[in-house]
């Protein structure tokens, strides 16, 4: 913290050095025999600005944090309620609220978190278990372990790949579905294990096939085989 005498010396050196803040700070450090200090050229310019404005050496205070008006809070509440009622899952999108109100994204988040005290929660998707599912899964796991006892290298015969599903039943993408509430709703969404969907199955270099899907038409059963080269309808 600079004393009043040190501030006066800085002002004097500033004008003696033809209003060069860098040279003034350098000479000030030489006089005080210090290599570094709390005063830097940018801070000295601000101090001179206050000195020329008020006649007192110091630094002008900043504008401070701008208080969020109550009208903005009310606008956010209205849009959040409307967005929540229109969404089938009660989700609210902060970017949408920001876009509708033409309000900065950071301001919307401050209102939701620091004024309304509501926080984002994601829906937890879980498989909808049917009768007998537990027994089937247990049997599969035991058979898998039994094969490994016979041949420990057997899992290496499996082609591990990745896939993407395009659901036809309104499956929720939890990455973009957030529920803003004051307390955790403990919400889950049960999904059928085998819903109607289109699956893209692939490895790092190629598409795996074939795929088979059957459909009963007026002409009988129609089978569609999908491979990496195209689709064949029989």
PDB file of C-alpha atoms in Angstrom:
ATOM      1  CA  UNK A   1       0.000   0.000   0.000  1.00  0.00           C
ATOM      2  CA  UNK A   2       1.522   3.315  -1.096  1.00  0.00           C
ATOM      3  CA  UNK A   3       1.706   6.212   1.318  1.00  0.00           C
ATOM      4  CA  UNK A   4       0.495   9.706   0.440  1.00  0.00           C
ATOM      5  CA  UNK A   5       4.117  10.874   0.014  1.00  0.00           C
ATOM      6  CA  UNK A   6       4.876   8.010  -2.396  1.00  0.00           C
ATOM      7  CA  UNK A   7       1.788   8.820  -4.453  1.00  0.00           C
ATOM      8  CA  UNK A   8       2.848  12.479  -4.587  1.00  0.00           C
ATOM      9  CA  UNK A   9       6.317  11.416  -5.754  1.00  0.00           C
ATOM     10  CA  UNK A  10       4.794   9.297  -8.518  1.00  0.00           C
ATOM     11  CA  UNK A  11       2.697  12.234  -9.726  1.00  0.00           C
ATOM     12  CA  UNK A  12       5.792  14.456  -9.740  1.00  0.00           C
ATOM     13  CA  UNK A  13       7.883  11.891 -11.654  1.00  0.00           C
ATOM     14  CA  UNK A  14       5.066  11.389 -14.158  1.00  0.00           C
ATOM     15  CA  UNK A  15       5.113  15.041 -15.212  1.00  0.00           C
ATOM     16  CA  UNK A  16       8.924  15.328 -15.017  1.00  0.00           C
ATOM     17  CA  UNK A  17       9.188  12.451 -17.501  1.00  0.00           C
ATOM     18  CA  UNK A  18       6.894  14.159 -20.048  1.00  0.00           C
ATOM     19  CA  UNK A  19       3.865  12.117 -18.878  1.00  0.00           C
ATOM     20  CA  UNK A  20       5.619   8.826 -19.574  1.00  0.00           C
ATOM     21  CA  UNK A  21       4.199   6.337 -17.070  1.00  0.00           C
ATOM     22  CA  UNK A  22       6.769   3.627 -17.851  1.00  0.00           C
ATOM     23  CA  UNK A  23       9.726   5.956 -17.233  1.00  0.00           C
ATOM     24  CA  UNK A  24       8.075   7.376 -14.114  1.00  0.00           C
ATOM     25  CA  UNK A  25       7.554   3.941 -12.551  1.00  0.00           C
ATOM     26  CA  UNK A  26      11.112   2.920 -13.453  1.00  0.00           C
ATOM     27  CA  UNK A  27      12.587   6.030 -11.818  1.00  0.00           C
ATOM     28  CA  UNK A  28      10.320   5.585  -8.780  1.00  0.00           C
ATOM     29  CA  UNK A  29      11.704   2.076  -8.243  1.00  0.00           C
ATOM     30  CA  UNK A  30      15.264   3.386  -8.571  1.00  0.00           C
ATOM     31  CA  UNK A  31      14.603   6.063  -5.950  1.00  0.00           C
ATOM     32  CA  UNK A  32      13.006   3.538  -3.569  1.00  0.00           C
ATOM     33  CA  UNK A  33      15.638   0.907  -4.428  1.00  0.00           C
ATOM     34  CA  UNK A  34      13.101  -1.770  -5.219  1.00  0.00           C
ATOM     35  CA  UNK A  35      13.017  -4.102  -8.197  1.00  0.00           C
ATOM     36  CA  UNK A  36       9.269  -4.616  -8.237  1.00  0.00           C
ATOM     37  CA  UNK A  37       6.357  -2.962  -6.531  1.00  0.00           C
ATOM     38  CA  UNK A  38       2.612  -2.660  -6.360  1.00  0.00           C
ATOM     39  CA  UNK A  39       2.582   0.255  -8.817  1.00  0.00           C
ATOM     40  CA  UNK A  40       2.612  -0.457 -12.545  1.00  0.00           C
ATOM     41  CA  UNK A  41       2.384   1.909 -15.539  1.00  0.00           C
ATOM     42  CA  UNK A  42      -1.306   1.162 -16.182  1.00  0.00           C
ATOM     43  CA  UNK A  43      -2.160   1.781 -12.509  1.00  0.00           C
ATOM     44  CA  UNK A  44      -0.166   5.017 -12.556  1.00  0.00           C
ATOM     45  CA  UNK A  45      -2.150   6.290 -15.545  1.00  0.00           C
ATOM     46  CA  UNK A  46      -5.397   5.593 -13.685  1.00  0.00           C
ATOM     47  CA  UNK A  47      -4.052   7.383 -10.624  1.00  0.00           C
ATOM     48  CA  UNK A  48      -3.108  10.424 -12.718  1.00  0.00           C
ATOM     49  CA  UNK A  49      -6.591  10.359 -14.267  1.00  0.00           C
ATOM     50  CA  UNK A  50      -8.153  10.613 -10.813  1.00  0.00           C
ATOM     51  CA  UNK A  51      -5.635  13.272  -9.769  1.00  0.00           C
ATOM     52  CA  UNK A  52      -6.524  15.435 -12.766  1.00  0.00           C
ATOM     53  CA  UNK A  53     -10.266  14.871 -12.167  1.00  0.00           C
ATOM     54  CA  UNK A  54     -10.550  15.203  -8.380  1.00  0.00           C
ATOM     55  CA  UNK A  55      -7.206  16.636  -7.277  1.00  0.00           C
ATOM     56  CA  UNK A  56      -6.551  13.577  -5.109  1.00  0.00           C
ATOM     57  CA  UNK A  57      -3.962  10.885  -5.862  1.00  0.00           C
ATOM     58  CA  UNK A  58      -5.482   7.451  -6.089  1.00  0.00           C
ATOM     59  CA  UNK A  59      -7.264   5.170  -8.497  1.00  0.00           C
ATOM     60  CA  UNK A  60     -10.810   5.780  -9.661  1.00  0.00           C
ATOM     61  CA  UNK A  61     -13.142   3.031  -8.472  1.00  0.00           C
ATOM     62  CA  UNK A  62     -14.550   0.700 -11.099  1.00  0.00           C
ATOM     63  CA  UNK A  63     -18.177   0.570 -12.039  1.00  0.00           C
ATOM     64  CA  UNK A  64     -18.694  -2.467  -9.802  1.00  0.00           C
ATOM     65  CA  UNK A  65     -21.171  -5.233 -10.398  1.00  0.00           C
ATOM     66  CA  UNK A  66     -24.306  -4.155 -12.126  1.00  0.00           C
ATOM     67  CA  UNK A  67     -27.385  -5.110 -10.174  1.00  0.00           C
ATOM     68  CA  UNK A  68     -29.911  -7.226 -12.044  1.00  0.00           C
ATOM     69  CA  UNK A  69     -33.253  -5.370 -12.169  1.00  0.00           C
ATOM     70  CA  UNK A  70     -36.333  -7.082 -10.761  1.00  0.00           C
ATOM     71  CA  UNK A  71     -38.085  -6.725 -14.122  1.00  0.00           C
ATOM     72  CA  UNK A  72     -35.472  -9.000 -15.721  1.00  0.00           C
ATOM     73  CA  UNK A  73     -36.058 -11.598 -13.007  1.00  0.00           C
ATOM     74  CA  UNK A  74     -39.817 -11.493 -13.636  1.00  0.00           C
ATOM     75  CA  UNK A  75     -39.283 -11.865 -17.392  1.00  0.00           C
ATOM     76  CA  UNK A  76     -37.095 -14.924 -16.864  1.00  0.00           C
ATOM     77  CA  UNK A  77     -39.674 -16.492 -14.535  1.00  0.00           C
ATOM     78  CA  UNK A  78     -42.454 -16.006 -17.116  1.00  0.00           C
ATOM     79  CA  UNK A  79     -40.435 -17.530 -19.963  1.00  0.00           C
ATOM     80  CA  UNK A  80     -39.251 -20.441 -17.802  1.00  0.00           C
ATOM     81  CA  UNK A  81     -42.824 -21.268 -16.760  1.00  0.00           C
ATOM     82  CA  UNK A  82     -44.030 -21.119 -20.373  1.00  0.00           C
ATOM     83  CA  UNK A  83     -41.115 -23.208 -21.638  1.00  0.00           C
ATOM     84  CA  UNK A  84     -41.663 -25.729 -18.852  1.00  0.00           C
ATOM     85  CA  UNK A  85     -45.373 -26.111 -19.624  1.00  0.00           C
ATOM     86  CA  UNK A  86     -44.775 -26.563 -23.360  1.00  0.00           C
ATOM     87  CA  UNK A  87     -42.076 -29.206 -22.955  1.00  0.00           C
ATOM     88  CA  UNK A  88     -43.377 -32.789 -22.592  1.00  0.00           C
ATOM     89  CA  UNK A  89     -40.682 -33.500 -20.001  1.00  0.00           C
ATOM     90  CA  UNK A  90     -40.735 -30.154 -18.203  1.00  0.00           C
ATOM     91  CA  UNK A  91     -37.298 -29.202 -19.470  1.00  0.00           C
ATOM     92  CA  UNK A  92     -36.027 -25.640 -19.798  1.00  0.00           C
ATOM     93  CA  UNK A  93     -33.279 -24.429 -22.105  1.00  0.00           C
ATOM     94  CA  UNK A  94     -31.157 -21.512 -20.898  1.00  0.00           C
ATOM     95  CA  UNK A  95     -30.024 -20.631 -24.463  1.00  0.00           C
ATOM     96  CA  UNK A  96     -33.679 -20.483 -25.542  1.00  0.00           C
ATOM     97  CA  UNK A  97     -34.587 -18.184 -22.632  1.00  0.00           C
ATOM     98  CA  UNK A  98     -31.590 -16.006 -23.449  1.00  0.00           C
ATOM     99  CA  UNK A  99     -32.615 -15.829 -27.108  1.00  0.00           C
ATOM    100  CA  UNK A 100     -36.285 -15.096 -26.398  1.00  0.00           C
ATOM    101  CA  UNK A 101     -35.532 -12.271 -23.955  1.00  0.00           C
ATOM    102  CA  UNK A 102     -32.465 -11.002 -25.838  1.00  0.00           C
ATOM    103  CA  UNK A 103     -30.625 -11.291 -22.536  1.00  0.00           C
ATOM    104  CA  UNK A 104     -27.014 -12.427 -22.009  1.00  0.00           C
ATOM    105  CA  UNK A 105     -26.636 -16.134 -21.300  1.00  0.00           C
ATOM    106  CA  UNK A 106     -24.621 -15.411 -18.149  1.00  0.00           C
ATOM    107  CA  UNK A 107     -27.363 -13.135 -16.802  1.00  0.00           C
ATOM    108  CA  UNK A 108     -30.016 -15.833 -17.257  1.00  0.00           C
ATOM    109  CA  UNK A 109     -27.859 -18.358 -15.406  1.00  0.00           C
ATOM    110  CA  UNK A 110     -27.232 -15.895 -12.558  1.00  0.00           C
ATOM    111  CA  UNK A 111     -30.958 -15.276 -12.199  1.00  0.00           C
ATOM    112  CA  UNK A 112     -31.766 -18.993 -12.162  1.00  0.00           C
ATOM    113  CA  UNK A 113     -28.987 -19.995  -9.773  1.00  0.00           C
ATOM    114  CA  UNK A 114     -28.368 -17.006  -7.495  1.00  0.00           C
ATOM    115  CA  UNK A 115     -31.789 -15.364  -7.319  1.00  0.00           C
ATOM    116  CA  UNK A 116     -34.360 -18.105  -7.970  1.00  0.00           C
ATOM    117  CA  UNK A 117     -32.108 -20.835  -6.489  1.00  0.00           C
ATOM    118  CA  UNK A 118     -33.045 -23.444  -9.070  1.00  0.00           C
ATOM    119  CA  UNK A 119     -30.532 -25.816 -10.616  1.00  0.00           C
ATOM    120  CA  UNK A 120     -30.402 -28.068 -13.692  1.00  0.00           C
ATOM    121  CA  UNK A 121     -31.113 -31.791 -13.397  1.00  0.00           C
ATOM    122  CA  UNK A 122     -30.973 -34.447 -16.090  1.00  0.00           C
ATOM    123  CA  UNK A 123     -33.496 -37.208 -16.635  1.00  0.00           C
ATOM    124  CA  UNK A 124     -32.015 -40.607 -15.861  1.00  0.00           C
ATOM    125  CA  UNK A 125     -32.895 -43.068 -18.657  1.00  0.00           C
ATOM    126  CA  UNK A 126     -33.271 -46.683 -17.521  1.00  0.00           C
ATOM    127  CA  UNK A 127     -34.322 -49.851 -19.298  1.00  0.00           C
ATOM    128  CA  UNK A 128     -37.930 -50.832 -18.811  1.00  0.00           C
ATOM    129  CA  UNK A 129     -37.639 -54.341 -17.395  1.00  0.00           C
ATOM    130  CA  UNK A 130     -40.189 -56.923 -18.481  1.00  0.00           C
ATOM    131  CA  UNK A 131     -41.108 -60.199 -16.798  1.00  0.00           C
ATOM    132  CA  UNK A 132     -38.234 -62.640 -17.157  1.00  0.00           C
ATOM    133  CA  UNK A 133     -35.592 -60.055 -18.085  1.00  0.00           C
ATOM    134  CA  UNK A 134     -33.560 -60.664 -14.935  1.00  0.00           C
ATOM    135  CA  UNK A 135     -33.382 -64.419 -15.566  1.00  0.00           C
ATOM    136  CA  UNK A 136     -32.360 -63.927 -19.202  1.00  0.00           C
ATOM    137  CA  UNK A 137     -29.569 -61.522 -18.284  1.00  0.00           C
ATOM    138  CA  UNK A 138     -28.315 -63.785 -15.503  1.00  0.00           C
ATOM    139  CA  UNK A 139     -28.255 -66.759 -17.868  1.00  0.00           C
ATOM    140  CA  UNK A 140     -26.318 -64.788 -20.482  1.00  0.00           C
ATOM    141  CA  UNK A 141     -23.715 -63.684 -17.932  1.00  0.00           C
ATOM    142  CA  UNK A 142     -23.241 -67.231 -16.609  1.00  0.00           C
ATOM    143  CA  UNK A 143     -22.883 -68.659 -20.134  1.00  0.00           C
ATOM    144  CA  UNK A 144     -20.346 -65.958 -20.999  1.00  0.00           C
ATOM    145  CA  UNK A 145     -18.264 -66.795 -17.909  1.00  0.00           C
ATOM    146  CA  UNK A 146     -18.535 -70.536 -18.615  1.00  0.00           C
ATOM    147  CA  UNK A 147     -17.118 -70.067 -22.116  1.00  0.00           C
ATOM    148  CA  UNK A 148     -14.212 -68.076 -20.672  1.00  0.00           C
ATOM    149  CA  UNK A 149     -13.414 -70.977 -18.323  1.00  0.00           C
ATOM    150  CA  UNK A 150     -13.105 -73.289 -21.336  1.00  0.00           C
ATOM    151  CA  UNK A 151     -11.216 -70.798 -23.518  1.00  0.00           C
ATOM    152  CA  UNK A 152      -9.863 -67.642 -21.923  1.00  0.00           C
ATOM    153  CA  UNK A 153      -9.162 -66.145 -25.374  1.00  0.00           C
ATOM    154  CA  UNK A 154     -12.761 -66.635 -26.514  1.00  0.00           C
ATOM    155  CA  UNK A 155     -13.798 -62.952 -25.965  1.00  0.00           C
ATOM    156  CA  UNK A 156     -11.175 -61.938 -28.554  1.00  0.00           C
ATOM    157  CA  UNK A 157     -13.320 -63.601 -31.220  1.00  0.00           C
ATOM    158  CA  UNK A 158     -15.995 -60.965 -30.636  1.00  0.00           C
ATOM    159  CA  UNK A 159     -15.951 -57.931 -32.905  1.00  0.00           C
ATOM    160  CA  UNK A 160     -16.381 -55.011 -30.510  1.00  0.00           C
ATOM    161  CA  UNK A 161     -17.957 -52.053 -32.259  1.00  0.00           C
ATOM    162  CA  UNK A 162     -20.108 -49.008 -31.649  1.00  0.00           C
ATOM    163  CA  UNK A 163     -23.537 -48.029 -32.844  1.00  0.00           C
ATOM    164  CA  UNK A 164     -25.972 -45.133 -32.976  1.00  0.00           C
ATOM    165  CA  UNK A 165     -29.747 -45.390 -32.630  1.00  0.00           C
ATOM    166  CA  UNK A 166     -32.300 -43.097 -34.231  1.00  0.00           C
ATOM    167  CA  UNK A 167     -35.447 -43.657 -32.171  1.00  0.00           C
ATOM    168  CA  UNK A 168     -38.970 -43.335 -33.541  1.00  0.00           C
ATOM    169  CA  UNK A 169     -40.790 -43.073 -30.192  1.00  0.00           C
ATOM    170  CA  UNK A 170     -39.637 -39.637 -29.019  1.00  0.00           C
ATOM    171  CA  UNK A 171     -36.588 -40.814 -27.112  1.00  0.00           C
ATOM    172  CA  UNK A 172     -35.138 -37.977 -25.020  1.00  0.00           C
ATOM    173  CA  UNK A 173     -31.572 -36.833 -25.584  1.00  0.00           C
ATOM    174  CA  UNK A 174     -30.553 -36.216 -21.977  1.00  0.00           C
ATOM    175  CA  UNK A 175     -27.612 -34.064 -23.027  1.00  0.00           C
ATOM    176  CA  UNK A 176     -29.959 -31.256 -24.026  1.00  0.00           C
ATOM    177  CA  UNK A 177     -32.862 -32.000 -21.662  1.00  0.00           C
ATOM    178  CA  UNK A 178     -32.443 -30.177 -18.348  1.00  0.00           C
ATOM    179  CA  UNK A 179     -35.093 -29.667 -15.674  1.00  0.00           C
ATOM    180  CA  UNK A 180     -34.529 -26.463 -13.659  1.00  0.00           C
ATOM    181  CA  UNK A 181     -36.035 -26.923 -10.187  1.00  0.00           C
ATOM    182  CA  UNK A 182     -35.123 -26.083  -6.602  1.00  0.00           C
ATOM    183  CA  UNK A 183     -34.828 -29.726  -5.505  1.00  0.00           C
ATOM    184  CA  UNK A 184     -33.777 -32.906  -7.251  1.00  0.00           C
ATOM    185  CA  UNK A 185     -36.969 -34.382  -8.776  1.00  0.00           C
ATOM    186  CA  UNK A 186     -35.475 -37.905  -8.775  1.00  0.00           C
ATOM    187  CA  UNK A 187     -37.036 -38.366 -12.209  1.00  0.00           C
ATOM    188  CA  UNK A 188     -36.418 -41.411 -14.357  1.00  0.00           C
ATOM    189  CA  UNK A 189     -37.660 -42.327 -17.794  1.00  0.00           C
ATOM    190  CA  UNK A 190     -38.484 -45.952 -18.498  1.00  0.00           C
ATOM    191  CA  UNK A 191     -37.663 -47.009 -22.039  1.00  0.00           C
ATOM    192  CA  UNK A 192     -38.603 -50.224 -23.829  1.00  0.00           C
ATOM    193  CA  UNK A 193     -35.642 -52.534 -24.283  1.00  0.00           C
ATOM    194  CA  UNK A 194     -36.393 -52.937 -27.997  1.00  0.00           C
ATOM    195  CA  UNK A 195     -38.123 -49.757 -29.231  1.00  0.00           C
ATOM    196  CA  UNK A 196     -38.682 -48.956 -32.893  1.00  0.00           C
ATOM    197  CA  UNK A 197     -35.461 -47.445 -34.170  1.00  0.00           C
ATOM    198  CA  UNK A 198     -33.014 -47.273 -37.024  1.00  0.00           C
ATOM    199  CA  UNK A 199     -29.537 -48.439 -36.042  1.00  0.00           C
ATOM    200  CA  UNK A 200     -26.220 -47.481 -37.590  1.00  0.00           C
ATOM    201  CA  UNK A 201     -23.595 -50.020 -36.575  1.00  0.00           C
ATOM    202  CA  UNK A 202     -19.947 -49.443 -37.374  1.00  0.00           C
ATOM    203  CA  UNK A 203     -16.335 -50.036 -36.478  1.00  0.00           C
ATOM    204  CA  UNK A 204     -13.432 -47.644 -36.907  1.00  0.00           C
ATOM    205  CA  UNK A 205     -13.093 -48.270 -40.648  1.00  0.00           C
ATOM    206  CA  UNK A 206     -16.231 -49.840 -42.107  1.00  0.00           C
ATOM    207  CA  UNK A 207     -19.955 -50.456 -41.747  1.00  0.00           C
ATOM    208  CA  UNK A 208     -20.931 -53.908 -40.509  1.00  0.00           C
ATOM    209  CA  UNK A 209     -23.713 -55.874 -42.169  1.00  0.00           C
ATOM    210  CA  UNK A 210     -25.989 -57.321 -43.126  1.00  0.00           C
ATOM    211  CA  UNK A 211     -29.035 -56.056 -41.285  1.00  0.00           C
ATOM    212  CA  UNK A 212     -32.358 -57.778 -41.663  1.00  0.00           C
ATOM    213  CA  UNK A 213     -35.787 -56.301 -41.089  1.00  0.00           C
ATOM    214  CA  UNK A 214     -39.051 -57.936 -42.015  1.00  0.00           C
ATOM    215  CA  UNK A 215     -42.358 -56.306 -42.862  1.00  0.00           C
ATOM    216  CA  UNK A 216     -45.672 -57.949 -43.694  1.00  0.00           C
ATOM    217  CA  UNK A 217     -47.117 -56.442 -46.880  1.00  0.00           C
ATOM    218  CA  UNK A 218     -50.006 -57.262 -49.192  1.00  0.00           C
ATOM    219  CA  UNK A 219     -47.608 -59.332 -51.298  1.00  0.00           C
ATOM    220  CA  UNK A 220     -46.301 -61.276 -48.343  1.00  0.00           C
ATOM    221  CA  UNK A 221     -43.202 -60.934 -46.207  1.00  0.00           C
ATOM    222  CA  UNK A 222     -40.709 -58.330 -47.400  1.00  0.00           C
ATOM    223  CA  UNK A 223     -37.118 -58.541 -46.180  1.00  0.00           C
ATOM    224  CA  UNK A 224     -34.614 -55.693 -46.389  1.00  0.00           C
ATOM    225  CA  UNK A 225     -30.898 -56.461 -46.111  1.00  0.00           C
ATOM    226  CA  UNK A 226     -28.641 -53.479 -45.414  1.00  0.00           C
ATOM    227  CA  UNK A 227     -24.881 -53.707 -45.923  1.00  0.00           C
ATOM    228  CA  UNK A 228     -22.035 -51.279 -46.321  1.00  0.00           C
ATOM    229  CA  UNK A 229     -22.628 -51.231 -50.081  1.00  0.00           C
ATOM    230  CA  UNK A 230     -26.333 -50.444 -50.039  1.00  0.00           C
ATOM    231  CA  UNK A 231     -29.774 -51.904 -49.413  1.00  0.00           C
ATOM    232  CA  UNK A 232     -31.439 -54.859 -51.118  1.00  0.00           C
ATOM    233  CA  UNK A 233     -35.204 -55.373 -50.838  1.00  0.00           C
ATOM    234  CA  UNK A 234     -36.469 -58.895 -51.491  1.00  0.00           C
TER     235      UNK A 234
END
